[in-house]
Coordinates of C-alpha atoms in Angstrom, one line a residue:
X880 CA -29.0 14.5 110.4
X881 CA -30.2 16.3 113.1
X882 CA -33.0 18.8 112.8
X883 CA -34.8 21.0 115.6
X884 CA -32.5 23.0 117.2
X885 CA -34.2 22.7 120.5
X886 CA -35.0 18.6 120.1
X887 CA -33.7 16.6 123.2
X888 CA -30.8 14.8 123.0
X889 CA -29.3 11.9 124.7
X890 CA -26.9 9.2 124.2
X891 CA -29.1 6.0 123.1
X892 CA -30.1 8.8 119.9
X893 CA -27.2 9.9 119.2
X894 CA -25.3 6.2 118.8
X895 CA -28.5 4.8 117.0
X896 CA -28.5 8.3 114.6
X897 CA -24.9 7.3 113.8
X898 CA -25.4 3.6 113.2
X899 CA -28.3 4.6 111.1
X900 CA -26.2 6.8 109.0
X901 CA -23.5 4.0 108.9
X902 CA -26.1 1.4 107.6
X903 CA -27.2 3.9 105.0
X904 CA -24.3 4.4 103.6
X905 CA -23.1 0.4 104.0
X906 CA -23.3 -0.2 99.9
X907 CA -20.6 2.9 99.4
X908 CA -18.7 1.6 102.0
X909 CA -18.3 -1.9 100.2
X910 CA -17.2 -0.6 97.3
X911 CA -14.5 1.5 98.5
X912 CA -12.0 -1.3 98.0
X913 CA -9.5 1.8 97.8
X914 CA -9.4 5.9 98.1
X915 CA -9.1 5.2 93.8
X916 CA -12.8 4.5 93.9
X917 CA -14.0 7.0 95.8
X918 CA -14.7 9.3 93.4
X919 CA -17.1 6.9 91.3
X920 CA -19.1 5.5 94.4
X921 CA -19.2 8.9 95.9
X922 CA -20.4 10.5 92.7
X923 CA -23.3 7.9 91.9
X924 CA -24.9 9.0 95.0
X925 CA -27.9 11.1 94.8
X926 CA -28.4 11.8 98.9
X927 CA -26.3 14.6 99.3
X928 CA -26.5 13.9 103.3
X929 CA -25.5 10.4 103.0
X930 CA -22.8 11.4 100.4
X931 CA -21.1 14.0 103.1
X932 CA -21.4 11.4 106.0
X933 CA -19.4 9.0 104.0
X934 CA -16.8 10.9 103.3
X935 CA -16.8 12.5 107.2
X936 CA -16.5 8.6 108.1
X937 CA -13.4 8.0 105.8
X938 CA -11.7 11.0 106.8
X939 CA -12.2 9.9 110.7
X940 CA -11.2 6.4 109.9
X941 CA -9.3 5.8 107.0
X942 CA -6.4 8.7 107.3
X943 CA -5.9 7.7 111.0
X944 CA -4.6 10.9 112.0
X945 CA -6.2 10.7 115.5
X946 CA -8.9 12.7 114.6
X947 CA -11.9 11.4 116.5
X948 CA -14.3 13.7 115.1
X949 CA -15.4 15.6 112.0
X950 CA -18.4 17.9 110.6
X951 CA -19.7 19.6 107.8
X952 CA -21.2 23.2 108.0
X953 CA -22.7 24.4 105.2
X954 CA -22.4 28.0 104.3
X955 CA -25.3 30.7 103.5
X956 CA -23.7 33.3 101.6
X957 CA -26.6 35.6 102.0
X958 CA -26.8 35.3 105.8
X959 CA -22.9 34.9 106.3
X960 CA -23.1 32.1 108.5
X961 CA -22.3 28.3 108.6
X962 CA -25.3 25.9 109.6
X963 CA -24.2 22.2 111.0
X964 CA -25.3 19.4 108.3
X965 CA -23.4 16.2 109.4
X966 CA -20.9 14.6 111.6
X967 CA -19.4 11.1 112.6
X968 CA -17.8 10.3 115.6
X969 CA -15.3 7.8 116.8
X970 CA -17.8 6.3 119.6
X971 CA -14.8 4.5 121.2
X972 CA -13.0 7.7 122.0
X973 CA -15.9 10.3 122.8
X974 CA -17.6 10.1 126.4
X975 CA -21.5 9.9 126.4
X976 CA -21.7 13.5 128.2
X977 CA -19.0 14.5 125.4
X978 CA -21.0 13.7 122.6
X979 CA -24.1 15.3 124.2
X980 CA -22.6 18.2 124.6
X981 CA -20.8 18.1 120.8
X982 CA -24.5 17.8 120.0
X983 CA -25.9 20.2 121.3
X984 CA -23.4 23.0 120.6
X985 CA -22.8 22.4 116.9
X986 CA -26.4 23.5 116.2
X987 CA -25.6 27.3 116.9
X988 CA -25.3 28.8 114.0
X989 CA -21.7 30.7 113.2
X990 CA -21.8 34.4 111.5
X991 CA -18.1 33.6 109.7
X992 CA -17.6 37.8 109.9
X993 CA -17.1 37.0 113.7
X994 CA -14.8 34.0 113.2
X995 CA -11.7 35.7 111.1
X996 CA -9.8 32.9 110.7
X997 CA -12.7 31.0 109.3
X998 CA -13.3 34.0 106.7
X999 CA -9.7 33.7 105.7
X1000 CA -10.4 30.2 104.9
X1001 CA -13.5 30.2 102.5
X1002 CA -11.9 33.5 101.1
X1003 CA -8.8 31.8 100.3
X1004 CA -9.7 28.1 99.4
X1005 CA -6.9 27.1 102.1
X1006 CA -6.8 24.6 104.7
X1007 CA -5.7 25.5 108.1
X1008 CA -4.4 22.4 109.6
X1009 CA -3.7 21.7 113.1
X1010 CA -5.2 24.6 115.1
X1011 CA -4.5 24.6 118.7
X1012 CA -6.8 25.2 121.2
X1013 CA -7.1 28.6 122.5
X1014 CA -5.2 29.5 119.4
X1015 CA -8.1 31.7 118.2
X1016 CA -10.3 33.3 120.8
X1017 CA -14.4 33.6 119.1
X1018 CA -17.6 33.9 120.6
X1019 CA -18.4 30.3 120.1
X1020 CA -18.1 27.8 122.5
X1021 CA -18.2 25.0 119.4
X1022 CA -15.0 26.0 118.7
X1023 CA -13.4 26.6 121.4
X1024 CA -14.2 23.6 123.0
X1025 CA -11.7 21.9 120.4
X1026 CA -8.3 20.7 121.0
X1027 CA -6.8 20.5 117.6
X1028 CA -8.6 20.7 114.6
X1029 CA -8.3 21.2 111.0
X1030 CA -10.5 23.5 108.8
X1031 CA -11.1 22.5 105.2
X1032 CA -12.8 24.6 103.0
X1033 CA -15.4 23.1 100.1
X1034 CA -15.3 25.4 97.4
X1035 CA -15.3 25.7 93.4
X1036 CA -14.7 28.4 91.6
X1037 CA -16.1 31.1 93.1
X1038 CA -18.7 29.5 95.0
X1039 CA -18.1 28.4 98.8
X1040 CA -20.4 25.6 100.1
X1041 CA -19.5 25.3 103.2
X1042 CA -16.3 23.4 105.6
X1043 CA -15.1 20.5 107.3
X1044 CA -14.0 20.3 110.4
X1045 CA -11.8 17.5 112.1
X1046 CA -11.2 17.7 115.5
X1047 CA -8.9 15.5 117.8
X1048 CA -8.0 14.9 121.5
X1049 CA -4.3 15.2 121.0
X1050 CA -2.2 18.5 121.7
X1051 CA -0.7 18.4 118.1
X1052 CA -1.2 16.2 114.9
X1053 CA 1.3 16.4 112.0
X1054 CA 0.6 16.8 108.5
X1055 CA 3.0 15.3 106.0
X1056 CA 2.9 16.2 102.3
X1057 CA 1.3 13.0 101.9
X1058 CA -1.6 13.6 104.5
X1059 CA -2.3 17.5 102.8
X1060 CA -2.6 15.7 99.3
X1061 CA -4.7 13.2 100.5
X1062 CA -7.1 16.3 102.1
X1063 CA -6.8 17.9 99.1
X1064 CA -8.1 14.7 97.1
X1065 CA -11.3 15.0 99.4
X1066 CA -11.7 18.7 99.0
X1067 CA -11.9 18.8 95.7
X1068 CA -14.1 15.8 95.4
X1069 CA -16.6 17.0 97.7
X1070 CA -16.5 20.4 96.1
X1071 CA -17.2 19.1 92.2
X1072 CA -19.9 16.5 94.1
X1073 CA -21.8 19.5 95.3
X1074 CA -21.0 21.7 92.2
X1075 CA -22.3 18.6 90.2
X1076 CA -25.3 18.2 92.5
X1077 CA -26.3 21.9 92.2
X1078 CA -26.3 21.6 88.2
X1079 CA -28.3 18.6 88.8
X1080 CA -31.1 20.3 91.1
X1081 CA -30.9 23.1 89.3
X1082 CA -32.0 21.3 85.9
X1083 CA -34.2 19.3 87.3
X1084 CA -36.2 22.4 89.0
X1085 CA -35.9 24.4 85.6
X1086 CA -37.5 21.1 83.8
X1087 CA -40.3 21.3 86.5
X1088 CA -40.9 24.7 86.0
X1089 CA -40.9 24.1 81.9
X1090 CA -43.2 21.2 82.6
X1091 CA -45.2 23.2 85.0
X1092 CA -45.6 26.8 82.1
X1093 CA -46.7 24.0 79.4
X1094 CA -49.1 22.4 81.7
X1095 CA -50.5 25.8 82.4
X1096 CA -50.3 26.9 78.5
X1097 CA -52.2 23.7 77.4
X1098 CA -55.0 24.2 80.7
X1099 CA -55.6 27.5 79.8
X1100 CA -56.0 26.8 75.7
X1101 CA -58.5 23.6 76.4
X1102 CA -60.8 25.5 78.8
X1103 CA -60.5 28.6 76.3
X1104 CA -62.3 27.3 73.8
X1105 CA -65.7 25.6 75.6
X1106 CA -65.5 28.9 77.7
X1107 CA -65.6 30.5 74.4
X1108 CA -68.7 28.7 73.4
X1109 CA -70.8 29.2 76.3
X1110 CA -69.8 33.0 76.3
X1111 CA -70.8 33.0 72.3
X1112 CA -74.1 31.2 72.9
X1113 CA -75.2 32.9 76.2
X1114 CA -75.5 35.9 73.6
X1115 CA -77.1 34.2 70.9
X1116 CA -79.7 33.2 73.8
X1117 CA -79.9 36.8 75.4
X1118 CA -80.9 38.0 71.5
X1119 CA -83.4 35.2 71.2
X1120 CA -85.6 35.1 74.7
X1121 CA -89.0 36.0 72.1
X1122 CA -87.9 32.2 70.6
X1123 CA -88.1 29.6 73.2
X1124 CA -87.0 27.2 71.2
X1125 CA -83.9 28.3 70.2
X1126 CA -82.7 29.8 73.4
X1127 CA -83.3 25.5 74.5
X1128 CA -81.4 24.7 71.6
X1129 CA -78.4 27.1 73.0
X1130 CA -78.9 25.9 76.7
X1131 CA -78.4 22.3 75.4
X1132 CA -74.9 23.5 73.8
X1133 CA -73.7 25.3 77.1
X1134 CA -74.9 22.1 79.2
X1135 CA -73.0 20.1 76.8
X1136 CA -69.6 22.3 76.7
X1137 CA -70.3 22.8 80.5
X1138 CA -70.0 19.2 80.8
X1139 CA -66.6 19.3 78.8
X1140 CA -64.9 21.7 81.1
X1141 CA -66.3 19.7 83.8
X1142 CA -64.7 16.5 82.3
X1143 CA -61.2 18.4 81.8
X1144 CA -61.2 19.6 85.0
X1145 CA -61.4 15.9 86.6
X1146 CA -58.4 14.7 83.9
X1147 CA -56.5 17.8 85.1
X1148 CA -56.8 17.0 88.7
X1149 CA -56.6 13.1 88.4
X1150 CA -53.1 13.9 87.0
X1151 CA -52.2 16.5 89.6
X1152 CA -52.5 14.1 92.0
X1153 CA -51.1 10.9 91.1
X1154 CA -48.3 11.0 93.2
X1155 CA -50.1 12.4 96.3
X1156 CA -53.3 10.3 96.5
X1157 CA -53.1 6.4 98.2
X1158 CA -56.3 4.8 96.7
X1159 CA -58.2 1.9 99.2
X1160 CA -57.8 -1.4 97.8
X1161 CA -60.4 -3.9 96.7
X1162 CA -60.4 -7.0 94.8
X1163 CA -63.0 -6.8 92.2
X1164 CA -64.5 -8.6 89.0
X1165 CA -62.3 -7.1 86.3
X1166 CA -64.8 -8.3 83.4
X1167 CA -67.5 -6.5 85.1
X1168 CA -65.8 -3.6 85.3
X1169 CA -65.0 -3.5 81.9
X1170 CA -68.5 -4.2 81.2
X1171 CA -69.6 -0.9 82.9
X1172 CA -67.7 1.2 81.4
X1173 CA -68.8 0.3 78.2
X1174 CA -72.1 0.7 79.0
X1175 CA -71.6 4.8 79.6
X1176 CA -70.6 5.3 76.0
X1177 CA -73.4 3.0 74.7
X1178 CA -75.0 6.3 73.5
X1179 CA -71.7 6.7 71.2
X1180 CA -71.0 3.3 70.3
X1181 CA -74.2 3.0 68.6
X1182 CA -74.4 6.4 67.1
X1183 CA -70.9 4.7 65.5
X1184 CA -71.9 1.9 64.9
X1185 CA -69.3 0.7 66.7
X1186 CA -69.5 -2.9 68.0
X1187 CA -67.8 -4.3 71.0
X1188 CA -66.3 -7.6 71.7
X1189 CA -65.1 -9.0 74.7
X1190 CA -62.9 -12.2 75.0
X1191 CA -61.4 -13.9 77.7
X1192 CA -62.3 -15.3 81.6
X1193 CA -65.6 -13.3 82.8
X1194 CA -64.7 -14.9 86.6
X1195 CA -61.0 -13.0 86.8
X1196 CA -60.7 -10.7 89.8
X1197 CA -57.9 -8.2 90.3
X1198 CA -56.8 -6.5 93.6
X1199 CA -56.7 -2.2 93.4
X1200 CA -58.6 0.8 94.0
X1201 CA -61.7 0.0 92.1
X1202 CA -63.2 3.5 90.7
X1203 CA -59.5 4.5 89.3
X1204 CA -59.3 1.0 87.3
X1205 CA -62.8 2.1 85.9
X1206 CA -61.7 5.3 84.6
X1207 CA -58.3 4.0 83.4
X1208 CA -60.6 1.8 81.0
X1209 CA -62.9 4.7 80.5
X1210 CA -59.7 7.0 79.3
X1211 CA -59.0 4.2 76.6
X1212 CA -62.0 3.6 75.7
X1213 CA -62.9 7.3 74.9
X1214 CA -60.0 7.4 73.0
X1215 CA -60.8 4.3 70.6
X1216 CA -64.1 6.0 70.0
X1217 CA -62.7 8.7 69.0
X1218 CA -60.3 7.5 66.6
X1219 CA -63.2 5.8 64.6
X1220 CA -62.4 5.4 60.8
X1221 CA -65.9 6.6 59.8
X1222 CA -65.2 5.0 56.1
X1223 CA -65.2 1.2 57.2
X1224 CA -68.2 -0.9 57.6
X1225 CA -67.3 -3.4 60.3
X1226 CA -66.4 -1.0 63.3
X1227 CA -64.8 -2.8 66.3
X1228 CA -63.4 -2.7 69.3
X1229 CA -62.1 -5.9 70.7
X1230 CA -61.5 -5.9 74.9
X1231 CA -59.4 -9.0 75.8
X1232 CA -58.0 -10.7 78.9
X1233 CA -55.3 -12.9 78.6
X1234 CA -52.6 -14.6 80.8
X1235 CA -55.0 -15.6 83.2
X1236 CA -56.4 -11.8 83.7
X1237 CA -52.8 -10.8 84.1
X1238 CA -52.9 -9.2 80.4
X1239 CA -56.0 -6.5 79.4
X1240 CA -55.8 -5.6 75.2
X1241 CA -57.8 -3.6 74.0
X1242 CA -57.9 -2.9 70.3
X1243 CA -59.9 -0.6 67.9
X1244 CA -59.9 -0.7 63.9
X1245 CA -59.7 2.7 63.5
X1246 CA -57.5 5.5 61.8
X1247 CA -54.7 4.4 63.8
X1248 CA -51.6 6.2 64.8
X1249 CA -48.7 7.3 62.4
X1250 CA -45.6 5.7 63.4
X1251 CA -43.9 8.6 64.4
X1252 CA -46.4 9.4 67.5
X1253 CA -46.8 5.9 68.2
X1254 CA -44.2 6.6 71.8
X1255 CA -45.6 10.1 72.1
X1256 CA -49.6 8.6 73.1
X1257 CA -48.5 8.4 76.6
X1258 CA -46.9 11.8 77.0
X1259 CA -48.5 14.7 78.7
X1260 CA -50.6 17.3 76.9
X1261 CA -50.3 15.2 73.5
X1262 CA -52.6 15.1 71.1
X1263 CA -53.9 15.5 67.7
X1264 CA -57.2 15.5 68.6
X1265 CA -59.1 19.3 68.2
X1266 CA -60.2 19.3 71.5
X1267 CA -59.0 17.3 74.4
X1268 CA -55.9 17.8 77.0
X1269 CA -54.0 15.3 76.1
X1270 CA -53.8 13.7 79.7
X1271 CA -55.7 10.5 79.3
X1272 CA -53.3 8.2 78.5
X1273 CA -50.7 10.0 80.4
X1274 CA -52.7 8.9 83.7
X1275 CA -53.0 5.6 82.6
X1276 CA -49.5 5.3 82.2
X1277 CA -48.5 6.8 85.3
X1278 CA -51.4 5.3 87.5
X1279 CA -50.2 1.8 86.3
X1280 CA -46.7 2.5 86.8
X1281 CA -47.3 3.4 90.5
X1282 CA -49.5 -0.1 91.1
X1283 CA -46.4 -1.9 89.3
X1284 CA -47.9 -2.2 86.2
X1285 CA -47.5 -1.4 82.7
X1286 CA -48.8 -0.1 79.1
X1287 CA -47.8 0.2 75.9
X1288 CA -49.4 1.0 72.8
X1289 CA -49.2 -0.5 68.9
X1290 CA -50.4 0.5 65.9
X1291 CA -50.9 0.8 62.3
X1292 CA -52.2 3.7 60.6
X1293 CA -55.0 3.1 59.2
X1294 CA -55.9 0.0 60.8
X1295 CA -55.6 -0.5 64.2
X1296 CA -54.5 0.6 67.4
X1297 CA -54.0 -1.5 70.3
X1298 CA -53.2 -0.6 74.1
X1299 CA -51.9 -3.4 76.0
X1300 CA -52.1 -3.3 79.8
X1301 CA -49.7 -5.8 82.0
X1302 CA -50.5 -6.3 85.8

């Protein structure tokens, strides 16, 4: 697929772009045991690109018309024009200064209100087969260049996508009935591919930009209510500067909501990032590890009475980036504190390494989870929790997923929960 305009071509490129294409497309090709099955392979394929250059390869090769080469322009229906996407090319047939020069000339861009006949053919969702050279005169030296070609349109409905091309280096090629049904198969195929693909893009982007309005309706309502706070006891302290004592009692309530936003904020962008960010890799002591974390809600756990039990090998290292295994722990962890079940005497929570180190539990006998939101832990923005974003878990799932891991989560309610990590 060729993309600057102005990038230099030459013939070792050009073969090895084609070849390239080829390969990519080698797992459709073996399947297409017959034209019955090209409408299932074709369809299961999500490159659009590679989709088009496969079916540009069967209509060069398989209809052996003597057509020797074959493009697809797409068309812009708000500039008028058709833009080059893809083309294959019989290299036994086509010169090396040939294919240069095809090369270079299909990248113009074609205003279709110049080109009548090619107007006529989107209008009219009708092939025009075997068009001589010089039968149409127009101010594009792509097309003129050709010998005999035929024009295929790709459209459904009312909405034109764009048009093949196949061109040939014989004076005249023939079309049977058999030969226009057979173009007609690949027109309409290519025409419900794209019409399916568009659908297909199109709700994926609006499920982005859903995901994206709840992401920012859930931001806005966690770092309302801290903001809230502060702004509520900033004017409690601004009534109470004769009483030193209480404005510190208000400053420690800012520092501490301060500190919320601030932790939000880090969730928020850990998540935002996910995808982007490539971590450095270390091996590190997983038990010691574990051990630290614990240690920065020491404060907590024995305000909770909450004690904490580790089994399992203390020498097991793991390979990964490892600050973001810390906070994965410290995500779980913050969340088995929190679901404390302040009624029972005996508060736990057991952290466990099994399978050698390949298996991390970690379980809490608290209020538990009711079966119903058991599978919704590990989706974004949930939680029934007062305050929190809901995010936690989610980038525990996620950031495992990426490293080849996994998670899951059990529970009663009532009793337990347990998160289980697998590495």
């Amino acid at each position: 697929m060729l993309k600057g305009e102005h990038e230099k071509l030459d013939r070792e490129f050009l073969v090895k772009k084609l070849k390239d294409d080829e390969k990519g497309i080698s797992h459709m090709l073996e399947e297409l045991e017959s034209m019955d099955k090209m409408v299932s392979v074709i369809y299961r394929e999500k490159n659009e690109e590679r989709a088009i250059f496969c079916l540009l390869l069967l209509l060069t090769t398989k209809l052996d018309l003597g057509y020797v080469e074959s493009y697809y322009f797409s068309y812009d229906s708000t500039e008028k024009s058709l833009t080059y996407k893809e083309g294959y090319f019989d290299l036994r047939r086509i010169s090396d200064s040939k294919l240069e020069r095809i090369y270079t000339l299909a990248q113009e861009r074609m205003d279709i209100e110049r080109v009548g006949f090619l107007n006529e053919v989107l209008t009219t969702n009708q092939p025009r087969y075997s068009i001589k050279k010089g039968e149409f005169h127009t101010p594009y030296e792509f097309l003129n260049r050709l010998q005999n070609y035929t024009v295929i349109p790709i459209c459904y409905g009312k909405k034109k996508y764009g048009i093949i091309i196949l061109a040939g280096n014989r004076k005249f090629i023939r079309f049977e009935r058999k030969e226009k049904e057979i173009i007609d198969l690949f027109k309409y195929n290519l025409s419900m591919y794209l019409y399916n693909r568009k659908l297909e893009i199109n709700e994926m982007e609006n499920e982005r930009l859903k995901t994206i309005g709840h992401f920012a309706n859930s931001i806005v309502h966690e770092f309302k209510t801290p903001i809230s706070v502060i702004k509520g006891l900033a004017s409690l302290a601004k009534n109470k500067l004769h009483d030193p004592a209480k404005v510190g009692e208000y400053l420690d309530n800012i520092i501490k909501e301060a500190n919320r936003i601030v932790d939000m904020s880090q969730e928020v962008s850990e998540y935002a990032g996910l995808k982007e960010r490539v971590l450095e890799k270390t091996t590190f002591n997983v038990m010691e590890i574990l051990r630290q974390e614990v240690e920065k809600f020491r404060s907590n756990l024995e305000l909770l009475q909450i004690q904490v039990i580790f089994v399992g090998d203390e020498s097991w290292s793991k390979e990964g980036n490892r600050e973001r295994f810390g906070r994965l722990i410290g995500y779980i962890l913050k969340n088995a504190i929190e679901n404390v079940d302040y009624s029972k005497e005996n508060k736990y929570i057991l952290i466990k390494l099994e399978d050698s180190g390949g298996k991390l539990t970690i379980e809490d006998n608290g209020c538990g989870i009711k079966e119903r939101n058991v599978e919704k832990v590990f989706d974004p923005f949930f939680t029934t929790k007062i305050n929190g974003t809901g995010l936690g878990l989610t980038i525990v799932k996620e950031a495992l997923k990426k490293n080849g891991g996994s998670v899951t989560a059990e529970s009663a309610e009532g009793q337990y929960t347990r998160i289980i990590i697998e590495a």
